[in-house]
PDB file of C-alpha atoms in Angstrom:
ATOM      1  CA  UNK A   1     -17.815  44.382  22.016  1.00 56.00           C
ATOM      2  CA  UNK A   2     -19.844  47.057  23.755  1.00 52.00           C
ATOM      3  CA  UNK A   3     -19.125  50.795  22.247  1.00 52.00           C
ATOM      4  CA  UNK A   4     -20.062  53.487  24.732  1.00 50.00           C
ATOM      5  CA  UNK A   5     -21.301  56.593  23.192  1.00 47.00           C
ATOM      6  CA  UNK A   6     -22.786  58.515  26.427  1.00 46.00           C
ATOM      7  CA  UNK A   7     -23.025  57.678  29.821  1.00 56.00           C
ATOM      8  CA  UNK A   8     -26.750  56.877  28.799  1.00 70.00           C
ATOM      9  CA  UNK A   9     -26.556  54.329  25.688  1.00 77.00           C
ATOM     10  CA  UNK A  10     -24.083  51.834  23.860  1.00 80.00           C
ATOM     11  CA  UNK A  11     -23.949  49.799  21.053  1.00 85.00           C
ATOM     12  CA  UNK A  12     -23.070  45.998  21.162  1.00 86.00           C
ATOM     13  CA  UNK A  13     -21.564  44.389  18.415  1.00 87.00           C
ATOM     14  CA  UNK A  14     -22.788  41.753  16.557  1.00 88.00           C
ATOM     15  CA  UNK A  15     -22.003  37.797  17.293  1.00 87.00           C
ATOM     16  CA  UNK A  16     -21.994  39.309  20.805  1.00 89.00           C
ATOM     17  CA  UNK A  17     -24.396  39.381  24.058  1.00 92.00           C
ATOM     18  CA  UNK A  18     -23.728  42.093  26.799  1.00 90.00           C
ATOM     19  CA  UNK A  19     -24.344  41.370  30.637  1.00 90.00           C
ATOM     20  CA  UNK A  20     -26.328  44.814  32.276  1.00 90.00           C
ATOM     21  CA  UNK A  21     -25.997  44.745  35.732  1.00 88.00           C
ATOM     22  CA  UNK A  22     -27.873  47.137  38.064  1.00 89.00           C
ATOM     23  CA  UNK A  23     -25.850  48.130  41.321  1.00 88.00           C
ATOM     24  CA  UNK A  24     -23.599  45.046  40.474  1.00 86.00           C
ATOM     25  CA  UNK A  25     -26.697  42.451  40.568  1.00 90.00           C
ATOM     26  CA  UNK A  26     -27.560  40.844  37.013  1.00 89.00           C
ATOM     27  CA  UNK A  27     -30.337  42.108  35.243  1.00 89.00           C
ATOM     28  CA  UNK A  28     -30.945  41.389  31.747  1.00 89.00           C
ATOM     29  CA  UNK A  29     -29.023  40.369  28.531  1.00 90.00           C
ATOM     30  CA  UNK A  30     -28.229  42.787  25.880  1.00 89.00           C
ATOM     31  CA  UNK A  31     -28.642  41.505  22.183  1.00 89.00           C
ATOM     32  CA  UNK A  32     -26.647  42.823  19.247  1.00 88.00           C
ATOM     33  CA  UNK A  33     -27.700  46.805  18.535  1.00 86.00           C
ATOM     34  CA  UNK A  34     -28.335  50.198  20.851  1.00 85.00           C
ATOM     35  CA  UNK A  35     -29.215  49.922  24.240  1.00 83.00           C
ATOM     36  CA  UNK A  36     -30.210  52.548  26.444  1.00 84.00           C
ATOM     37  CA  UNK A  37     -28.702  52.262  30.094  1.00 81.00           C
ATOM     38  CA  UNK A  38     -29.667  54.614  33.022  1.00 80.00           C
ATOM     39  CA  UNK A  39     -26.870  55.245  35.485  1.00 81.00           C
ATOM     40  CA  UNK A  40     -28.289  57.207  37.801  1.00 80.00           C
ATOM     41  CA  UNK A  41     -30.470  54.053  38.240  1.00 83.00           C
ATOM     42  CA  UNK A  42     -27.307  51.950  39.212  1.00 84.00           C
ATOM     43  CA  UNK A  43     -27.663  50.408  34.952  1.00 85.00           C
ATOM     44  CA  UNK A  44     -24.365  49.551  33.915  1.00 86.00           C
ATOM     45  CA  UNK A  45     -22.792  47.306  31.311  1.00 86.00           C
ATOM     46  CA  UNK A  46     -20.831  44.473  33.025  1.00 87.00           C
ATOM     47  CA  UNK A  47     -19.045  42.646  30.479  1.00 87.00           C
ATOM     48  CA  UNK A  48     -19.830  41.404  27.077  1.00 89.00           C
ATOM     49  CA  UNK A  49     -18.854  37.876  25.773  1.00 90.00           C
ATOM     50  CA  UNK A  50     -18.560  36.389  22.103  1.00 90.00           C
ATOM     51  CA  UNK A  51     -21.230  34.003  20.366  1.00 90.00           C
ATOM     52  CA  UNK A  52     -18.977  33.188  17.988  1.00 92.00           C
ATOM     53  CA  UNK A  53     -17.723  29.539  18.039  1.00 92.00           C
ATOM     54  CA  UNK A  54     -14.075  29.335  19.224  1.00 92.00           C
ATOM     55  CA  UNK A  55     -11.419  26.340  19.325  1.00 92.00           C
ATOM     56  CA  UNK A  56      -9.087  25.411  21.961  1.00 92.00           C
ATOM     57  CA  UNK A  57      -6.688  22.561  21.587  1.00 92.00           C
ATOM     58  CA  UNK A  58      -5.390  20.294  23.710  1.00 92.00           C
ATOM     59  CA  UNK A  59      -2.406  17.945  23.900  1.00 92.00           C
ATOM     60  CA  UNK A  60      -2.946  15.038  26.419  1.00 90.00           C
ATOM     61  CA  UNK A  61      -0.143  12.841  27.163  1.00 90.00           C
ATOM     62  CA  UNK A  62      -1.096   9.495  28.271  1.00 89.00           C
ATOM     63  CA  UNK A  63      -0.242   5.670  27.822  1.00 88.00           C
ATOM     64  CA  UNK A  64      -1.870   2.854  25.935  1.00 88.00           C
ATOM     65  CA  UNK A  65      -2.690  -0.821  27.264  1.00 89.00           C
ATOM     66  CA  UNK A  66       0.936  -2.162  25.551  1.00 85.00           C
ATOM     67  CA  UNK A  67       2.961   0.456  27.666  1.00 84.00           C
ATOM     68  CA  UNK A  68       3.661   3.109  24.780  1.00 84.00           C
ATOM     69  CA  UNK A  69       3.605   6.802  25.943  1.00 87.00           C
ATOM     70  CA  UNK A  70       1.590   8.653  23.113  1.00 89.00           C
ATOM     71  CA  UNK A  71       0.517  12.408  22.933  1.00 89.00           C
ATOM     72  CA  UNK A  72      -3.048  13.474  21.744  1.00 91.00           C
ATOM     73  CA  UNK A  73      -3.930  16.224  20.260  1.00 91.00           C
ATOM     74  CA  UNK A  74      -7.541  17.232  20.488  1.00 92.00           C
ATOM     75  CA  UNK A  75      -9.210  20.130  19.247  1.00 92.00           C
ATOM     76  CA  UNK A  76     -12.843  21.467  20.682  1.00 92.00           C
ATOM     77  CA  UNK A  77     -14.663  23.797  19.101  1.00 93.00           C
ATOM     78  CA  UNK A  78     -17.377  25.582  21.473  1.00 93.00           C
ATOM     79  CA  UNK A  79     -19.721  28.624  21.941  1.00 93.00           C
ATOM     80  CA  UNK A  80     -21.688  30.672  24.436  1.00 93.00           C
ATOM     81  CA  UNK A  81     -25.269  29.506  24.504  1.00 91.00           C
ATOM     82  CA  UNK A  82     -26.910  33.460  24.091  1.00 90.00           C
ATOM     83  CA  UNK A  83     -29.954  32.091  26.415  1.00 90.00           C
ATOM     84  CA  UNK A  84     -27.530  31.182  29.036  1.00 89.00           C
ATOM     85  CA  UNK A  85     -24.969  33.824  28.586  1.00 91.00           C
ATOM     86  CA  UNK A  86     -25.494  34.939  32.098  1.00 90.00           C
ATOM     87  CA  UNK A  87     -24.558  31.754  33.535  1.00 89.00           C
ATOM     88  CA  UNK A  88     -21.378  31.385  31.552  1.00 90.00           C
ATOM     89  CA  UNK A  89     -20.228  34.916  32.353  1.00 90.00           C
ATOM     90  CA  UNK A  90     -21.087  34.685  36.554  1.00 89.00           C
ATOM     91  CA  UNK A  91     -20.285  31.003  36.526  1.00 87.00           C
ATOM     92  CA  UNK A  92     -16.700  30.191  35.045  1.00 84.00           C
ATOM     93  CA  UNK A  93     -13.459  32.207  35.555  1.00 84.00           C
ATOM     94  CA  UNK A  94     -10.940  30.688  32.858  1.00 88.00           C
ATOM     95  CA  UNK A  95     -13.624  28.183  30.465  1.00 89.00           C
ATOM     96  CA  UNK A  96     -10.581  26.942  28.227  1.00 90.00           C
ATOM     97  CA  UNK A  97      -9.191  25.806  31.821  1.00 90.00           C
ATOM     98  CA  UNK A  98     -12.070  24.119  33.101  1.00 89.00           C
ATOM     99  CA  UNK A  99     -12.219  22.278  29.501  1.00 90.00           C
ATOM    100  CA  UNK A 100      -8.835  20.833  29.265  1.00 91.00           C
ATOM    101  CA  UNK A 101      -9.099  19.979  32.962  1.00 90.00           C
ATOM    102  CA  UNK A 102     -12.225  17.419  31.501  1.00 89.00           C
ATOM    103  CA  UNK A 103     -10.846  16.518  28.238  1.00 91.00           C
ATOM    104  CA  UNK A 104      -7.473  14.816  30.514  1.00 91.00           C
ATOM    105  CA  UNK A 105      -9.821  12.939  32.513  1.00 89.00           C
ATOM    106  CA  UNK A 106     -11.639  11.665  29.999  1.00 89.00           C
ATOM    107  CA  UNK A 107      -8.501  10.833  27.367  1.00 90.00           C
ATOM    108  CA  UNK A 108      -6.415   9.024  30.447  1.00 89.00           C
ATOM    109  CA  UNK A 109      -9.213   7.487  31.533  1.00 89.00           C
ATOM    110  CA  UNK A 110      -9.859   5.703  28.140  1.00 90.00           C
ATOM    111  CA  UNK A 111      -6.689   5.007  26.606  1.00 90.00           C
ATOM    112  CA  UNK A 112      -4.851   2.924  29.014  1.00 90.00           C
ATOM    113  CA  UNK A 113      -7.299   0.856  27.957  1.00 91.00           C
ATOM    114  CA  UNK A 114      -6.684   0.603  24.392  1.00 90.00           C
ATOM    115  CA  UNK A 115      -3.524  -1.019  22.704  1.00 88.00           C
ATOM    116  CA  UNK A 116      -1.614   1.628  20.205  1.00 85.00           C
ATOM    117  CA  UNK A 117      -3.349  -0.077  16.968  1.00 84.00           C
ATOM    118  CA  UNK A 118      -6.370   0.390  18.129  1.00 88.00           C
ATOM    119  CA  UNK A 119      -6.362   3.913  19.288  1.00 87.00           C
ATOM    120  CA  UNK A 120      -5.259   4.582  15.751  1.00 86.00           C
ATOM    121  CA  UNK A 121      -8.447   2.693  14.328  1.00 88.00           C
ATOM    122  CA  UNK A 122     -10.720   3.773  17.466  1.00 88.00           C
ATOM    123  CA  UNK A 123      -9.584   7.654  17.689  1.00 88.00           C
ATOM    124  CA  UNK A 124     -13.411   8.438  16.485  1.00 89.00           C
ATOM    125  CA  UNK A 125     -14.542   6.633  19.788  1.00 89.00           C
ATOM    126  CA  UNK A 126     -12.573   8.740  22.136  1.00 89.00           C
ATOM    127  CA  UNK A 127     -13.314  11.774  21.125  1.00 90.00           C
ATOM    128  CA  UNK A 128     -17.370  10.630  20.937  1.00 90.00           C
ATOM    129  CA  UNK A 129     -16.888   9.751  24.913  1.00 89.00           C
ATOM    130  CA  UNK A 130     -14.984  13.064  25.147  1.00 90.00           C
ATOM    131  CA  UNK A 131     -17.829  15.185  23.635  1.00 90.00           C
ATOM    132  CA  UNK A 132     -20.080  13.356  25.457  1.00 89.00           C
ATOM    133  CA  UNK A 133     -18.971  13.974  28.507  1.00 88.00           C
ATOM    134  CA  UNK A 134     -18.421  17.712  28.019  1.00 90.00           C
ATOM    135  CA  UNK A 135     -21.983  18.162  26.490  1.00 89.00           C
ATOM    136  CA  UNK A 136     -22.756  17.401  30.136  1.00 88.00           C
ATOM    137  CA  UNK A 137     -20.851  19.395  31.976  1.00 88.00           C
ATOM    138  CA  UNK A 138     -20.302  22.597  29.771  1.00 90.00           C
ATOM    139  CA  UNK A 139     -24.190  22.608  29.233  1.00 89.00           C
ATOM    140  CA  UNK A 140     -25.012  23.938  33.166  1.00 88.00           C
ATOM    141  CA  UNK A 141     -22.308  26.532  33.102  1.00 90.00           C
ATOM    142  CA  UNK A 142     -24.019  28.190  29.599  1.00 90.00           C
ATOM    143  CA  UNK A 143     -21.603  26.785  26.775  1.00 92.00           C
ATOM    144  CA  UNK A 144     -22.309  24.449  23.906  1.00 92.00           C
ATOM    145  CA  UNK A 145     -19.801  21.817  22.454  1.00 91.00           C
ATOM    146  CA  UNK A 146     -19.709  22.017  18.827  1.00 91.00           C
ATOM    147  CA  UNK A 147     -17.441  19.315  17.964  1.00 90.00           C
ATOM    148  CA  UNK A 148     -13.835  17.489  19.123  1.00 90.00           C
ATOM    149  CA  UNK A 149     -11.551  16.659  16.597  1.00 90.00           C
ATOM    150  CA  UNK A 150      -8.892  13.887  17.249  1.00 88.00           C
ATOM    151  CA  UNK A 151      -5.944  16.048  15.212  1.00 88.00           C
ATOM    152  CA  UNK A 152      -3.206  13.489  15.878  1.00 87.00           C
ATOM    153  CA  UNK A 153      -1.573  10.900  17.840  1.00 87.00           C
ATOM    154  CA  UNK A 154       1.906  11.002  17.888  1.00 86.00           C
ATOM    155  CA  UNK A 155       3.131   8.100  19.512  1.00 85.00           C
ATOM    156  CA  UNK A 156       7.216   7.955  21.264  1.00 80.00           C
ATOM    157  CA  UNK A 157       9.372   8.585  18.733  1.00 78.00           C
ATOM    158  CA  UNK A 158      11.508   5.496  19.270  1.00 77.00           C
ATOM    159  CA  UNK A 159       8.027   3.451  19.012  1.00 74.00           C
ATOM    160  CA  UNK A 160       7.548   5.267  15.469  1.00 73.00           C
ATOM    161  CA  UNK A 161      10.772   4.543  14.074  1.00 77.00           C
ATOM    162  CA  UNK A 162      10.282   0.153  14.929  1.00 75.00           C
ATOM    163  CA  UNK A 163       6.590   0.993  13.514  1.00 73.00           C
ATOM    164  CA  UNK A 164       8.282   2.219  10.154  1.00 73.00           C
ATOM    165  CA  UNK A 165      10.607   0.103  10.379  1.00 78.00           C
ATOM    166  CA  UNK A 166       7.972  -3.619  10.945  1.00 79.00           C
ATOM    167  CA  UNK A 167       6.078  -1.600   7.767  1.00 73.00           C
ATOM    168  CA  UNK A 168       9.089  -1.645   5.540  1.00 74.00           C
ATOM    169  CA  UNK A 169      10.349  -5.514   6.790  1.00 79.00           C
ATOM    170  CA  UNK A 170       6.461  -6.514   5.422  1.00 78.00           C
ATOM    171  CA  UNK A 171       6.889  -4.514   2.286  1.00 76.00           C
ATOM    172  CA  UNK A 172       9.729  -5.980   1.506  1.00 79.00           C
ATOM    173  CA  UNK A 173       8.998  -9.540   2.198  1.00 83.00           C
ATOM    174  CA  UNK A 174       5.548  -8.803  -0.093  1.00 80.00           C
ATOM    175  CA  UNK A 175       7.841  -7.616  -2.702  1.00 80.00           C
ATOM    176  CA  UNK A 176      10.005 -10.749  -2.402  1.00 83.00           C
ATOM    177  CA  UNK A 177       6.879 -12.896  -2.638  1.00 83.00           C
ATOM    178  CA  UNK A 178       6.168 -10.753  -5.505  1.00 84.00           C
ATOM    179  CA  UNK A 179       9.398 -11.373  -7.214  1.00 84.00           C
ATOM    180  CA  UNK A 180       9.479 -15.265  -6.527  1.00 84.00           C
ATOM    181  CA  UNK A 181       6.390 -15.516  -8.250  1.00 86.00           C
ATOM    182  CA  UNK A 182       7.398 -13.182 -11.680  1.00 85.00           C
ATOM    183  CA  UNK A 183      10.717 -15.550 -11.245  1.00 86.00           C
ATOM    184  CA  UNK A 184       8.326 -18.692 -10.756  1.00 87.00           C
ATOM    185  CA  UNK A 185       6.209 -17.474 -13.902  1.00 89.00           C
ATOM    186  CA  UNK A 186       9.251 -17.089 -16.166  1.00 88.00           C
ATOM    187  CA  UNK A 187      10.759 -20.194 -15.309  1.00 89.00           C
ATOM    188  CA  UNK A 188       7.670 -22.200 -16.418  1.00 87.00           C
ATOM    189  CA  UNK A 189       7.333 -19.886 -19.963  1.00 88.00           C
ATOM    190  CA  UNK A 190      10.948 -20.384 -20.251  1.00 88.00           C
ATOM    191  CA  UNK A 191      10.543 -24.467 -20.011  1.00 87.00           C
ATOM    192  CA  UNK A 192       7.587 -24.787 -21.995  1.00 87.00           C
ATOM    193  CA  UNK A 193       8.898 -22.639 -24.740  1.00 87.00           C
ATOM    194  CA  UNK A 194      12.148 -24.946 -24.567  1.00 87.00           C
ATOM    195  CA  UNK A 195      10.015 -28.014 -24.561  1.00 86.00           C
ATOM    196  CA  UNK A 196       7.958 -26.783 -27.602  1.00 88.00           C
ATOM    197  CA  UNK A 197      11.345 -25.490 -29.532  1.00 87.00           C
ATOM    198  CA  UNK A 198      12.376 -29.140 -28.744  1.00 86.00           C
ATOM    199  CA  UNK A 199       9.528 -30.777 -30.027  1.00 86.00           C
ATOM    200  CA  UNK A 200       9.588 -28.818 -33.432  1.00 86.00           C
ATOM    201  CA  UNK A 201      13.081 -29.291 -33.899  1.00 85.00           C
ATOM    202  CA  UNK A 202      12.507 -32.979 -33.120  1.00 83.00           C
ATOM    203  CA  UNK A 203       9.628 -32.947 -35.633  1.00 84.00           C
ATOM    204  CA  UNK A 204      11.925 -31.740 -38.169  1.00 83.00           C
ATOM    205  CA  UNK A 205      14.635 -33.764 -38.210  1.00 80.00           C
ATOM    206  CA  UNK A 206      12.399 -36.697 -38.179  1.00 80.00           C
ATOM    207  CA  UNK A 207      10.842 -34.832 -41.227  1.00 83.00           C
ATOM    208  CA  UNK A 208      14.916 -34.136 -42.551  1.00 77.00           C
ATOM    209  CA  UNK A 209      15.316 -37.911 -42.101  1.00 70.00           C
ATOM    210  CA  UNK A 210      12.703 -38.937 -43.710  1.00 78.00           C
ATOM    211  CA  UNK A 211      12.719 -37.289 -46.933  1.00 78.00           C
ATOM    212  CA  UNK A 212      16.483 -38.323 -46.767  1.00 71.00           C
ATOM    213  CA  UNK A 213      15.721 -41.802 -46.325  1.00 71.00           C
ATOM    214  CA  UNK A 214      12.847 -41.387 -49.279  1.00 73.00           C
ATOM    215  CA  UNK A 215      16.020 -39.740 -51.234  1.00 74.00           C
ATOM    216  CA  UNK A 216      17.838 -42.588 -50.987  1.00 68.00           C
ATOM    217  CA  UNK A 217      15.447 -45.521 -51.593  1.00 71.00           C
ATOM    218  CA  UNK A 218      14.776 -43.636 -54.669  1.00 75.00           C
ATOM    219  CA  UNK A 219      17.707 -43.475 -55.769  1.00 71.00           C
ATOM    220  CA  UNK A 220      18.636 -47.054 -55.072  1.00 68.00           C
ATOM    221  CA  UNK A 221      15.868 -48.117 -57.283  1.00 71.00           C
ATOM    222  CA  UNK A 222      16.784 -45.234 -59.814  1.00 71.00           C
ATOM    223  CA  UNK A 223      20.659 -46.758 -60.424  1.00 66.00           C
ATOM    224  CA  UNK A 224      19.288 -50.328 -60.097  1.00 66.00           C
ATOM    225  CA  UNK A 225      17.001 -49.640 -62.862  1.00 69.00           C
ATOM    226  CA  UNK A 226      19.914 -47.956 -64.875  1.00 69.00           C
ATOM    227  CA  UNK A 227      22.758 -49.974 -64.465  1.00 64.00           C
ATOM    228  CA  UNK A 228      21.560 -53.979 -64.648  1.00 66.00           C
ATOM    229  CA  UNK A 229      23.558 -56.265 -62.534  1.00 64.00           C
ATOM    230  CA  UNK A 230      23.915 -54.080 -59.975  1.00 63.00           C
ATOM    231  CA  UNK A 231      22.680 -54.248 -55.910  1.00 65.00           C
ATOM    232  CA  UNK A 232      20.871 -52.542 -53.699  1.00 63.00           C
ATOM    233  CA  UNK A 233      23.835 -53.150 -51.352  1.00 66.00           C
ATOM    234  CA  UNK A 234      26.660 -52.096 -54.261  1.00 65.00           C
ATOM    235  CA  UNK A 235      24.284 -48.672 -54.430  1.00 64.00           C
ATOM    236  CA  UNK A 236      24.650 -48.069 -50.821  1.00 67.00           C
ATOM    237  CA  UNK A 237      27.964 -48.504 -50.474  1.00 66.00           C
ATOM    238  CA  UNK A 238      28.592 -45.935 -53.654  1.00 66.00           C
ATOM    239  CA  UNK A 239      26.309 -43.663 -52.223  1.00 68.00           C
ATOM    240  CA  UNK A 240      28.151 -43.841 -48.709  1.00 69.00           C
ATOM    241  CA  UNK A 241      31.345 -43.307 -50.240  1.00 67.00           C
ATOM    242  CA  UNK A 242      30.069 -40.262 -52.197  1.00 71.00           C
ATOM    243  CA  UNK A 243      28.647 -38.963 -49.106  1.00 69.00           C
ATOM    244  CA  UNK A 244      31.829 -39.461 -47.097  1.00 67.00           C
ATOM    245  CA  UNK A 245      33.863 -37.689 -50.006  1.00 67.00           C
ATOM    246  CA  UNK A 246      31.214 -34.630 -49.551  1.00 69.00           C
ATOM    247  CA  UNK A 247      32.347 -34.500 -45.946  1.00 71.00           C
ATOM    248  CA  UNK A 248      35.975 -34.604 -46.411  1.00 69.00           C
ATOM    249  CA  UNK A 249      35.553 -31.611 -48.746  1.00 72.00           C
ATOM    250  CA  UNK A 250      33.093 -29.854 -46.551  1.00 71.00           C
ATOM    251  CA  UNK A 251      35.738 -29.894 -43.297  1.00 67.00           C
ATOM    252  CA  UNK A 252      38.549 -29.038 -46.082  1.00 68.00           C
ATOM    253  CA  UNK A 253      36.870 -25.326 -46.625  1.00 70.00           C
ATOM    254  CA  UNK A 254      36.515 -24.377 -43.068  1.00 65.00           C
ATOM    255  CA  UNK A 255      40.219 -23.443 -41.293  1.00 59.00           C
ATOM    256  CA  UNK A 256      39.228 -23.844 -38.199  1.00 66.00           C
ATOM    257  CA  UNK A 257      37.477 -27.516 -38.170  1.00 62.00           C
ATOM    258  CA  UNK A 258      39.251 -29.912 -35.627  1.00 65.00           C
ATOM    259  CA  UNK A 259      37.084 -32.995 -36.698  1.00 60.00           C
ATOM    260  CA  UNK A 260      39.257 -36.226 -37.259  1.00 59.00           C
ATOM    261  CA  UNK A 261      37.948 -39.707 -38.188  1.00 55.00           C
ATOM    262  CA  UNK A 262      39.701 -42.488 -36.842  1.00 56.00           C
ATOM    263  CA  UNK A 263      39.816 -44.548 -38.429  1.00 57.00           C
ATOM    264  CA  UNK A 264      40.547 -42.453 -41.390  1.00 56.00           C
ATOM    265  CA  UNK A 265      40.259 -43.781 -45.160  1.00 56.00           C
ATOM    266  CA  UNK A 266      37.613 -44.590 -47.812  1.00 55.00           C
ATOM    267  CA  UNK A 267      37.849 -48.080 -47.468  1.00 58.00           C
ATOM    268  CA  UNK A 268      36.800 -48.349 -43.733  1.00 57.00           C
ATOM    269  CA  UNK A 269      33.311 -46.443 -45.090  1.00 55.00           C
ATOM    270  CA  UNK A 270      32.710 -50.171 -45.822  1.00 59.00           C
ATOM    271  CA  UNK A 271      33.564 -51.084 -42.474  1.00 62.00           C
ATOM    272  CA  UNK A 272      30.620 -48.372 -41.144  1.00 60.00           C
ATOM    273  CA  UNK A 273      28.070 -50.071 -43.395  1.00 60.00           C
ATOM    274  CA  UNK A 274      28.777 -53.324 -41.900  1.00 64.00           C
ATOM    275  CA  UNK A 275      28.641 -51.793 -38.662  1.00 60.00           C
ATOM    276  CA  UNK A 276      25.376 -49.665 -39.323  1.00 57.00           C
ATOM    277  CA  UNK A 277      24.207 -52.710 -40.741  1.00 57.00           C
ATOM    278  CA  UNK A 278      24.767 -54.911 -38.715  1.00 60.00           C
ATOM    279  CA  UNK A 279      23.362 -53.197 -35.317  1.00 54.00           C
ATOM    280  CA  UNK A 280      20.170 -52.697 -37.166  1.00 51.00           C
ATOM    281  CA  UNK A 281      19.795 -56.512 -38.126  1.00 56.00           C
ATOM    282  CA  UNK A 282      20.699 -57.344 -34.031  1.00 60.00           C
ATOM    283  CA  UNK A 283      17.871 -54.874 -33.322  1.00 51.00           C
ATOM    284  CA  UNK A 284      15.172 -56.044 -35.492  1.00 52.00           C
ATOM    285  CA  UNK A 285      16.319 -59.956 -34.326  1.00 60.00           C
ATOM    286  CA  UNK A 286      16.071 -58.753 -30.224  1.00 58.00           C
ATOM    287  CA  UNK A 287      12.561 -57.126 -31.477  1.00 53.00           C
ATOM    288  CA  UNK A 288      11.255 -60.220 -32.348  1.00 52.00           C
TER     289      UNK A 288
END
């Protein structure tokens, strides 16, 4: 910091302030540049210090208000005031020392106080009241506080494996919740786009049976037209016959059809007419 050149000069270097003593009592500051010293005078250069800002960190171990042991790591960045260089040359032996020594005081005597979820959410607020406090006390022995950093907290390490372990338990039940829902959601498309298929296939076999019902009436009146003498009952029973021999042939072509009718023969067609017939004369009678 302080290059000698004679007995009777030196240089200091810059972002540096030299102490000049004169038969060993302090007498003035030397700034950055040449300096002439006499020696036969009793001048001398005593020491020099940095005014560059410098960072110590600190780990603080220390326990929280729910009994979990944590370690903090804090870093403080400081600097010689060049006014009061003097005082923090003559005044403090080991400065790092004397700063750690404050910055545990301060850290135990604030977290005990604080549960482990807050000190993560509140780590701002510590090192405030730990800047604070050093502003105070660094300040008469010639050094300014630049700033504290809260680097990390590193809580036990059994304490952070439950921690990661509650975090995944409540991302996985969110994720179930999640799921129930998507399975919630498709149930209710699937059932209304059963309900709708349902409906349109209803609708269209009430549309099938009406146009066969329109089929038939027409029909009816088409042979009774054509062939004089003839019923509307003898023309349903021919055209439930035909209908019955379109069947038969129908489950003839396919080899693997296992429909029977029992009873099986034309004539008991008649006996379904009668049948037919006869349930939908009972249900027009209990109508009325």
């Amino acid at each position: 910091m302080v290059n000698a050149f004679f007995l009777f000069c030196g240089c200091v270097d810059q972002a540096s302030v030299a102490v000049v003593e004169k038969w060993g009592r302090f007498l003035r500051l030397a700034d950055p540049g040449l300096h002439f010293f006499n020696p036969f005078a009793g001048e001398c250069v005593a020491g020099a210090l940095t005014t560059r800002v410098q960072s110590l960190d600190v780990r603080v171990e220390t326990k929280t208000k729910d009994n979990v042991f944590v370690q903090l790591i804090c870093t403080i960045q400081y600097r010689v005031v060049k006014e009061n260089a003097d005082d923090a040359f003559y005044e403090l032996q080991n400065p790092q020392q004397q700063i750690q020594a404050y910055v545990f005081d301060v850290v135990r005597a604030i977290v005990p106080r604080m549960n482990l979820d807050d000190l993560f959410e509140q780590k701002n607020d510590v090192a405030k009241a730990v800047l604070e406090e050093l502003e105070k006390v660094m300040a008469a022995y010639g050094y300014s506080i630049e700033h504290i950093l809260m680097v990390d907290i590193i809580p036990d390490a059994a304490v952070r494996k439950a921690m990661n372990e509650i975090n995944a338990a409540q991302r996985l039940q969110l994720a179930s919740v999640y799921k129930g829902e998507a399975e919630k959601i498709l149930m209710v498309k699937k059932a209304e786009a059963e309900a709708e298929a349902k409906y349109l296939s209803g609708v269209g076999i009430a549309k099938q049976r009406q146009a066969i019902t329109d089929g038939l009436r027409e029909n009816i009146l088409n042979f009774s037209h054509s062939v004089s003498g003839t019923s509307a009952k003898e023309v349903m029973d021919l055209i439930m016959v035909t209908q019955y021999f379109d069947t038969i042939k129908e489950l003839g072509d396919g080899s693997k059809n296992t429909t029977i009718f029992i009873p099986h023969g034309p004539g008991h067609v008649k006996d379904i007419s009668e049948q037919i017939r006869d349930g939908m004369m009972q249900a027009s009678s209990s109508n009325v």
